[in-house]
Coordinates of C-alpha atoms in Angstrom, one line a residue:
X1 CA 56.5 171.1 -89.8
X2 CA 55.0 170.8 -86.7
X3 CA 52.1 168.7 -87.6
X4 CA 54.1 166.2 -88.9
X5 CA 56.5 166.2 -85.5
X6 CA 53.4 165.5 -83.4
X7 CA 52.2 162.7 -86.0
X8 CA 56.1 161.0 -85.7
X9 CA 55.9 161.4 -81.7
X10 CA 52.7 159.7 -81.5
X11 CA 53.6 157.0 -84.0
X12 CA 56.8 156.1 -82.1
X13 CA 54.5 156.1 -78.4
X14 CA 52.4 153.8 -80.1
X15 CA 55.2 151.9 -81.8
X16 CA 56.7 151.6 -77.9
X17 CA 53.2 150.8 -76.3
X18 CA 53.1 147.7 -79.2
X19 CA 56.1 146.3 -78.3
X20 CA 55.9 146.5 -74.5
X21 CA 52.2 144.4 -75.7
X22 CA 54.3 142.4 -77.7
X23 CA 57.2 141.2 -75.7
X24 CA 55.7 139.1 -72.5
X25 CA 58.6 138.3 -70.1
X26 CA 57.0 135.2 -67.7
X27 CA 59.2 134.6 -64.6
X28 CA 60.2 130.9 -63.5
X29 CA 57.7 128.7 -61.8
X30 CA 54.9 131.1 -62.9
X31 CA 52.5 130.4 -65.7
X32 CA 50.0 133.5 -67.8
X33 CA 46.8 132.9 -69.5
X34 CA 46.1 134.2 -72.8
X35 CA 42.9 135.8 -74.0
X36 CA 42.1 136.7 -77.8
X37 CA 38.6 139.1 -77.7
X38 CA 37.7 137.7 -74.4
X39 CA 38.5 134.1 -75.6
X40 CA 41.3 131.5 -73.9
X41 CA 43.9 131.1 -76.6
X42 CA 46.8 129.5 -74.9
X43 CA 48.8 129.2 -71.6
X44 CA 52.2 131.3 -71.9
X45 CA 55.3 129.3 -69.8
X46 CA 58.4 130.6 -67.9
X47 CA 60.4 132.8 -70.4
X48 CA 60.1 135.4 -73.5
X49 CA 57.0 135.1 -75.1
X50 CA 55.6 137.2 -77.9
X51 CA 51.4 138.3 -78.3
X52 CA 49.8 139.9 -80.7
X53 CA 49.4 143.7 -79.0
X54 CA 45.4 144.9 -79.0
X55 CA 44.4 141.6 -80.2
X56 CA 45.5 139.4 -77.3
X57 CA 45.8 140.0 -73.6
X58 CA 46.9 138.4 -70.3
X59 CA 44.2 137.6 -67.9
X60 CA 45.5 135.8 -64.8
X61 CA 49.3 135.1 -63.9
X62 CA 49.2 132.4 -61.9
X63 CA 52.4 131.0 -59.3
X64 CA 52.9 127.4 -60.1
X65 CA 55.2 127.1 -56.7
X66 CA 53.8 124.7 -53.4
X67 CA 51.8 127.2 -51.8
X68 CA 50.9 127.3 -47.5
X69 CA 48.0 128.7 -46.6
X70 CA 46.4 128.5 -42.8
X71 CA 42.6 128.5 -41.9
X72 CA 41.1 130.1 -38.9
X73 CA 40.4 127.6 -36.2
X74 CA 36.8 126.1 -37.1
X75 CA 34.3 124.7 -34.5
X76 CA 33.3 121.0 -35.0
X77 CA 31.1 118.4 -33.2
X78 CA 32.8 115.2 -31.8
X79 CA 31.0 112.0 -31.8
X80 CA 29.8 112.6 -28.4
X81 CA 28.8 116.3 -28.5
X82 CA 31.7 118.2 -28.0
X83 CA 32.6 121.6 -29.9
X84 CA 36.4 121.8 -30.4
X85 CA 38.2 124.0 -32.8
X86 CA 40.6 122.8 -35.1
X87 CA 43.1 124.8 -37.4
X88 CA 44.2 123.5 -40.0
X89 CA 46.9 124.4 -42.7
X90 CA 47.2 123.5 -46.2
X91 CA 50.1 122.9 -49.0
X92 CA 48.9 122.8 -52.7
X93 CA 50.3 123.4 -55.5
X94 CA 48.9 124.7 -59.0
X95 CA 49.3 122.0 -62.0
X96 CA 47.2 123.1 -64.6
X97 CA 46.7 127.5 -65.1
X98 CA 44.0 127.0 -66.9
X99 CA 41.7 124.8 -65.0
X100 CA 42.2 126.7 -62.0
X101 CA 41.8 130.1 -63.7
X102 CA 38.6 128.7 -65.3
X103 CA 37.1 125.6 -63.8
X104 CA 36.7 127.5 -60.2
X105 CA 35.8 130.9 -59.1
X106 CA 38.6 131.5 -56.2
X107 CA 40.3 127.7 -55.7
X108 CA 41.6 129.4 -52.2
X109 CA 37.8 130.4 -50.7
X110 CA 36.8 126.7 -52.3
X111 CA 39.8 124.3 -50.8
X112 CA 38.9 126.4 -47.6
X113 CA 35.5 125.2 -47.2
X114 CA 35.7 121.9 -49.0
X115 CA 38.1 121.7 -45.5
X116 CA 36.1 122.5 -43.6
X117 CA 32.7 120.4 -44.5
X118 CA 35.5 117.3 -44.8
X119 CA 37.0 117.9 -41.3
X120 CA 33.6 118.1 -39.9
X121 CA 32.3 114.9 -41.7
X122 CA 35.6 113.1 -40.3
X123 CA 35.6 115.0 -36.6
X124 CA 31.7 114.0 -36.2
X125 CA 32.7 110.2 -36.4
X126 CA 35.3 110.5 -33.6
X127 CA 35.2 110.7 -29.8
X128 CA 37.0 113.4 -28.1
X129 CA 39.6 111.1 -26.8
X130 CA 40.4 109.0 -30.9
X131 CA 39.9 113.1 -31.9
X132 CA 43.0 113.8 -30.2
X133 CA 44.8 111.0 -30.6
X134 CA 44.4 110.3 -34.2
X135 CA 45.8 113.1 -36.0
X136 CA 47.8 111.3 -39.0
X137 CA 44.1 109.3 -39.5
X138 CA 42.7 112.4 -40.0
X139 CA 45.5 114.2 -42.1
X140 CA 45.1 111.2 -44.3
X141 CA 41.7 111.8 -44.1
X142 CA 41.5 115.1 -45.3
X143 CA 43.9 114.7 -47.9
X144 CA 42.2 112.2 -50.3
X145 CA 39.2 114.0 -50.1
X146 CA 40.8 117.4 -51.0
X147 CA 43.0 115.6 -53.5
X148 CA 40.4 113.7 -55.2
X149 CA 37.9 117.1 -55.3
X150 CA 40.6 119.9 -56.6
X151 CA 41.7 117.7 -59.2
X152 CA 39.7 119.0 -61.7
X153 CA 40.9 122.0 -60.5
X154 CA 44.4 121.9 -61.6
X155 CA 45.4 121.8 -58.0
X156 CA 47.4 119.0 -56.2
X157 CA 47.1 118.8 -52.4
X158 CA 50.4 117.7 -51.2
X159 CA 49.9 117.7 -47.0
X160 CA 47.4 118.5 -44.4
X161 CA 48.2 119.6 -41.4
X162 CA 46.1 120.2 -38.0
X163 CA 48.0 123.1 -36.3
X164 CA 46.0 122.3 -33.2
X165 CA 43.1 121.0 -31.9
X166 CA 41.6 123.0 -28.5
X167 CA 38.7 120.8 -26.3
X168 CA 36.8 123.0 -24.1
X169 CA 37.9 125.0 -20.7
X170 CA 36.0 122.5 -19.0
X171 CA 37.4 119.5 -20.5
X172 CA 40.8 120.6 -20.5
X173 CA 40.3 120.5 -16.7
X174 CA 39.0 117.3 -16.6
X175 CA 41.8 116.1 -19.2
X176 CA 44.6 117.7 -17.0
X177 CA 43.3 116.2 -13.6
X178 CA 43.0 112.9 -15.2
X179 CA 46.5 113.1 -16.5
X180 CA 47.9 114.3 -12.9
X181 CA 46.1 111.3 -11.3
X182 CA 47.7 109.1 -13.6
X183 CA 51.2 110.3 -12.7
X184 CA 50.4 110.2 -9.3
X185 CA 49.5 107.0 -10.0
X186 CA 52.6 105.8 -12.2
X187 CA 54.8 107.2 -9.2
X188 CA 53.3 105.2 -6.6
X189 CA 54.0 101.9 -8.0
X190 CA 57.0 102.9 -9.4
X191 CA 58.0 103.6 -5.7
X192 CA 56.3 100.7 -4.3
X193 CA 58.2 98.8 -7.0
X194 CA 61.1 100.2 -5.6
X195 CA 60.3 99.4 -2.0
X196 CA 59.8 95.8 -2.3
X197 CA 63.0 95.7 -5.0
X198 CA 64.2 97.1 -2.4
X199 CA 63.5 94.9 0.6
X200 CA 63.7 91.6 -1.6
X201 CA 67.3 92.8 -2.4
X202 CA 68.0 93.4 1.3
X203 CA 66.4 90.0 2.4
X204 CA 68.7 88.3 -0.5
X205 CA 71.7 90.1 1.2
X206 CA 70.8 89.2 4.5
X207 CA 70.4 85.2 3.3
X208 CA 73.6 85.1 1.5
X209 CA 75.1 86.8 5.0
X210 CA 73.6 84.3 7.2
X211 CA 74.8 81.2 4.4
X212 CA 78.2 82.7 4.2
X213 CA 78.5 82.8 8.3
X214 CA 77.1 79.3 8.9
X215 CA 79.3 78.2 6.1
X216 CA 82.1 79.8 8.0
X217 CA 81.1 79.1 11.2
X218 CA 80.8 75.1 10.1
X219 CA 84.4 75.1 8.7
X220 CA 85.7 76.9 12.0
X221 CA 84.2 74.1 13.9
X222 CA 85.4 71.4 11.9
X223 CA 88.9 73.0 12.4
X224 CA 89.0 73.3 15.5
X225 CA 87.5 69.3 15.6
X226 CA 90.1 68.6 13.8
X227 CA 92.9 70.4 15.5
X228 CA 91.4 68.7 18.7
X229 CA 91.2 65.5 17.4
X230 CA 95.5 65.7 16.2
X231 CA 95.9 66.8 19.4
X232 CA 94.6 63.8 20.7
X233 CA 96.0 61.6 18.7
X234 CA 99.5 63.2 19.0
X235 CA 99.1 62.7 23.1
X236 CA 98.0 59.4 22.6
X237 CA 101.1 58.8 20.3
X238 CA 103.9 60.7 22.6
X239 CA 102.4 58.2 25.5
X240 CA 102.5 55.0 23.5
X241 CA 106.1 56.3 22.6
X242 CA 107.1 56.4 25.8
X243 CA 105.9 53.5 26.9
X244 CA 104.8 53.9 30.5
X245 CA 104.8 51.4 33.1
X246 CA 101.9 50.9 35.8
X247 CA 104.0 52.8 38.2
X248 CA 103.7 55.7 36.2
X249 CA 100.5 55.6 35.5
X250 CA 99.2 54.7 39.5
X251 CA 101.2 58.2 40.1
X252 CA 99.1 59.8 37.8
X253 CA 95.7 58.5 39.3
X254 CA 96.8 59.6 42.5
X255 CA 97.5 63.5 41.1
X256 CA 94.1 63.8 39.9
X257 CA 92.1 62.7 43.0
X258 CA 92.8 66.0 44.8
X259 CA 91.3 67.6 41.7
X260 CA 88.6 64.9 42.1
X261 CA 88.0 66.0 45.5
X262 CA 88.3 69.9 45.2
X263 CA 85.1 72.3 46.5
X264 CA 83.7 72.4 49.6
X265 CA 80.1 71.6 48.1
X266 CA 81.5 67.9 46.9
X267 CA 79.7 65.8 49.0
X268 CA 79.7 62.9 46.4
X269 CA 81.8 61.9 43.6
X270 CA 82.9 59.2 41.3
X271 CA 86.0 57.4 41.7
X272 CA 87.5 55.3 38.6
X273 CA 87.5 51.4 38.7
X274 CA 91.3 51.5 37.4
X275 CA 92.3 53.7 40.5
X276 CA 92.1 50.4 42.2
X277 CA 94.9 48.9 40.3
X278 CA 96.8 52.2 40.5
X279 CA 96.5 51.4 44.5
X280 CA 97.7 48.4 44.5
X281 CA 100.9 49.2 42.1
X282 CA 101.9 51.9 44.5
X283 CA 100.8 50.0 47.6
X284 CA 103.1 47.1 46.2
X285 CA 105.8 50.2 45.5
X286 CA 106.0 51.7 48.9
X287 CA 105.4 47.6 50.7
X288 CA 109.2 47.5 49.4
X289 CA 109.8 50.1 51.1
X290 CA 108.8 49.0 54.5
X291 CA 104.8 50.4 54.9
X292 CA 101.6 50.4 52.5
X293 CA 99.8 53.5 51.1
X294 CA 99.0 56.2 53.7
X295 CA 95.1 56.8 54.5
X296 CA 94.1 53.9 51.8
X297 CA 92.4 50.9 52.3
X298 CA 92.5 49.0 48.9
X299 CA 90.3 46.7 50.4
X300 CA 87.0 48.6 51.1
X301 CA 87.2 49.8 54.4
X302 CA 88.8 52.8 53.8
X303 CA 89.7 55.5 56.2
X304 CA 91.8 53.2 58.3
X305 CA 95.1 53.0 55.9
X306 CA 97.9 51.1 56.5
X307 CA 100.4 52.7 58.8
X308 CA 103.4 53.7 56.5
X309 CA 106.8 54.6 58.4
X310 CA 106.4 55.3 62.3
X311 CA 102.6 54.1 62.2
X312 CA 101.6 57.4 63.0
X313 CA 97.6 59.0 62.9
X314 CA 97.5 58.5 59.1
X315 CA 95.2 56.3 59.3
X316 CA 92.7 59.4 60.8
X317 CA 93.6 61.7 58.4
X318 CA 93.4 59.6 55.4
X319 CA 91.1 60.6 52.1
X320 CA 88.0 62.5 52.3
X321 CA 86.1 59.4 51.9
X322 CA 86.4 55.8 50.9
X323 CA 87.3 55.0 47.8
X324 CA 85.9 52.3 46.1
X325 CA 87.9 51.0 43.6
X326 CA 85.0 49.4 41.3
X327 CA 83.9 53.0 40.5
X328 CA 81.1 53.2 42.7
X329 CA 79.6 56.4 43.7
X330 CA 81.5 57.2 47.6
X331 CA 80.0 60.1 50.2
X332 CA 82.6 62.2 51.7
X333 CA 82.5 63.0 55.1
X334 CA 83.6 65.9 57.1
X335 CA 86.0 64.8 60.0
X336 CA 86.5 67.4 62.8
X337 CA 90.0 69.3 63.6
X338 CA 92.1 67.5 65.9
X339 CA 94.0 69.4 68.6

């Protein structure tokens, strides 16, 4: 009995071991290769899938997922013969399991260096300053190449990426004082911009001030010109209302020559060619009355007036001068006190 358990356990452990060789479970996005005596047979897909146990076997799973993988920074040569390191990452994705199980060694170790002799072929037609400025030219760049080489692959290159590209200590110095100069640069004109903005605004102000005041200062004038000139004309219209006579008006010649005559420095002055007609109404006036007009002498030889009243000393004390009743220019002369 025994020799027959043993038989019956080993039969059902190599029952077991048969099916776990049979039954193939594949996960999703994931491909297997198939191998019969060392041989490719077929390409097993997400899923159950069923082998013949001890006569096939699975070489190589394989993730058919975008895949990321970063490269350490790599030293290249710029156009004019500087060493800068460039990292660079890459996204592929696997298309065809059995080209990239068979058609290449290790697709990883090859994108990696097919990278790096293309980066170093594009880098080595650049200056430092296109180098660093032309990233998406080099991405590009990078991508056909890698695209059209790992075709035959079974890999797709979907992006390339440079994670950074580091110049030299030295460079980077020069590169960070050129950038401060330029700022330091910007700012100035920027502030000189400002200045003279600035003062031309200022100077605009100060125009339109000055405009505004003369403007202002016209149309005060012009009022006040104007006001003047009604007031005028609103005398001259209350006189001719009124109507004056020549008596009147002789009275009125005679009230201004005191004012004619004020100052002790008046040693000549001008006396009007009407105040002769004024004289001689007033001296016709007061001859009604009995006398002619004290201390005038319509005649020309002033200072001896006609005696009005009692005929007193009038005559001595007349008008601080002769008065010529033409207009003519008349010297005053200074008569001493009597006592």
């Amino acid at each position: 009995m025994q020799p027959i358990i043993i038989v019956l356990i080993i039969l059902v452990v190599l029952v077991f071991i048969a099916l776990i060789k049979t039954i193939q479970v594949i996960p999703q996005a994931s491909a297997a290769i198939v191998e019969r005596f060392g041989r490719y047979t077929r390409t097993l897909n997400a899923g159950l899938n069923i082998v013949v146990p001890f006569i096939d076997s699975i070489r190589n799973r394989i993730d058919l997922r975008e895949q990321v993988v970063p490269f350490p920074p790599q030293p290249v040569i710029t156009q004019d013969n500087l060493v800068v390191n460039i990292d660079t990452v890459i996204y592929y994705q696997v298309t065809d399991a059995r080209a990239a199980t068979y058609e290449v060694a290790s697709y990883i170790q090859a994108i990696e260096q097919l990278t790096v002799t293309t980066l170093r072929n594009i880098i080595g037609g650049m200056d430092l300053e296109r180098t660093l400025t032309s990233r998406e030219e080099i991405n590009a760049a990078l991508r056909g190449v890698l695209d059209e080489a790992t075709g035959k692959w079974g890999i797709r290159v979907n992006r390339v990426e440079l994670k950074a590209i580091e110049p030299p200590t030295s460079i980077q110095d020069s590169m960070e004082k050129q950038m401060r100069a330029d700022r330091d640069k910007r700012a100035a004109i920027l502030t000189a911009e400002g200045i003279r903005q600035s003062q031309i605004l200022t100077a605009e102000g100060e125009k339109q001030s000055a405009i505004l005041r003369a403007e202002g200062e016209s149309k005060a004038a012009a009022l006040r010109a104007e006001g003047e000139a009604q007031a005028v004309r609103t005398v001259f219209d209350a006189i001719h209302a009124g109507d004056p006579d020549q008596k009147l008006l002789s009275y009125q010649y005679l009230q201004m020559l005191p004012k004619i005559a004020e100052g002790d420095a008046n040693k000549l002055w001008i006396v009007p060619s009407e105040i002769g007609d004024a004289l001689k109404g007033l001296s016709g006036a007061f001859g009604n009355l009995g006398g002619g007009a004290p201390g005038f002498n319509t005649g020309g030889n002033g200072g001896n007036g006609g005696n009005a009243g009692n005929g007193g000393n009038g005559g001595n004390e007349g008008g601080p001068g002769v008065v010529n009743p033409r207009g003519a220019a008349v010297e005053r002369r200074e008569e001493p006190p009597v006592h």
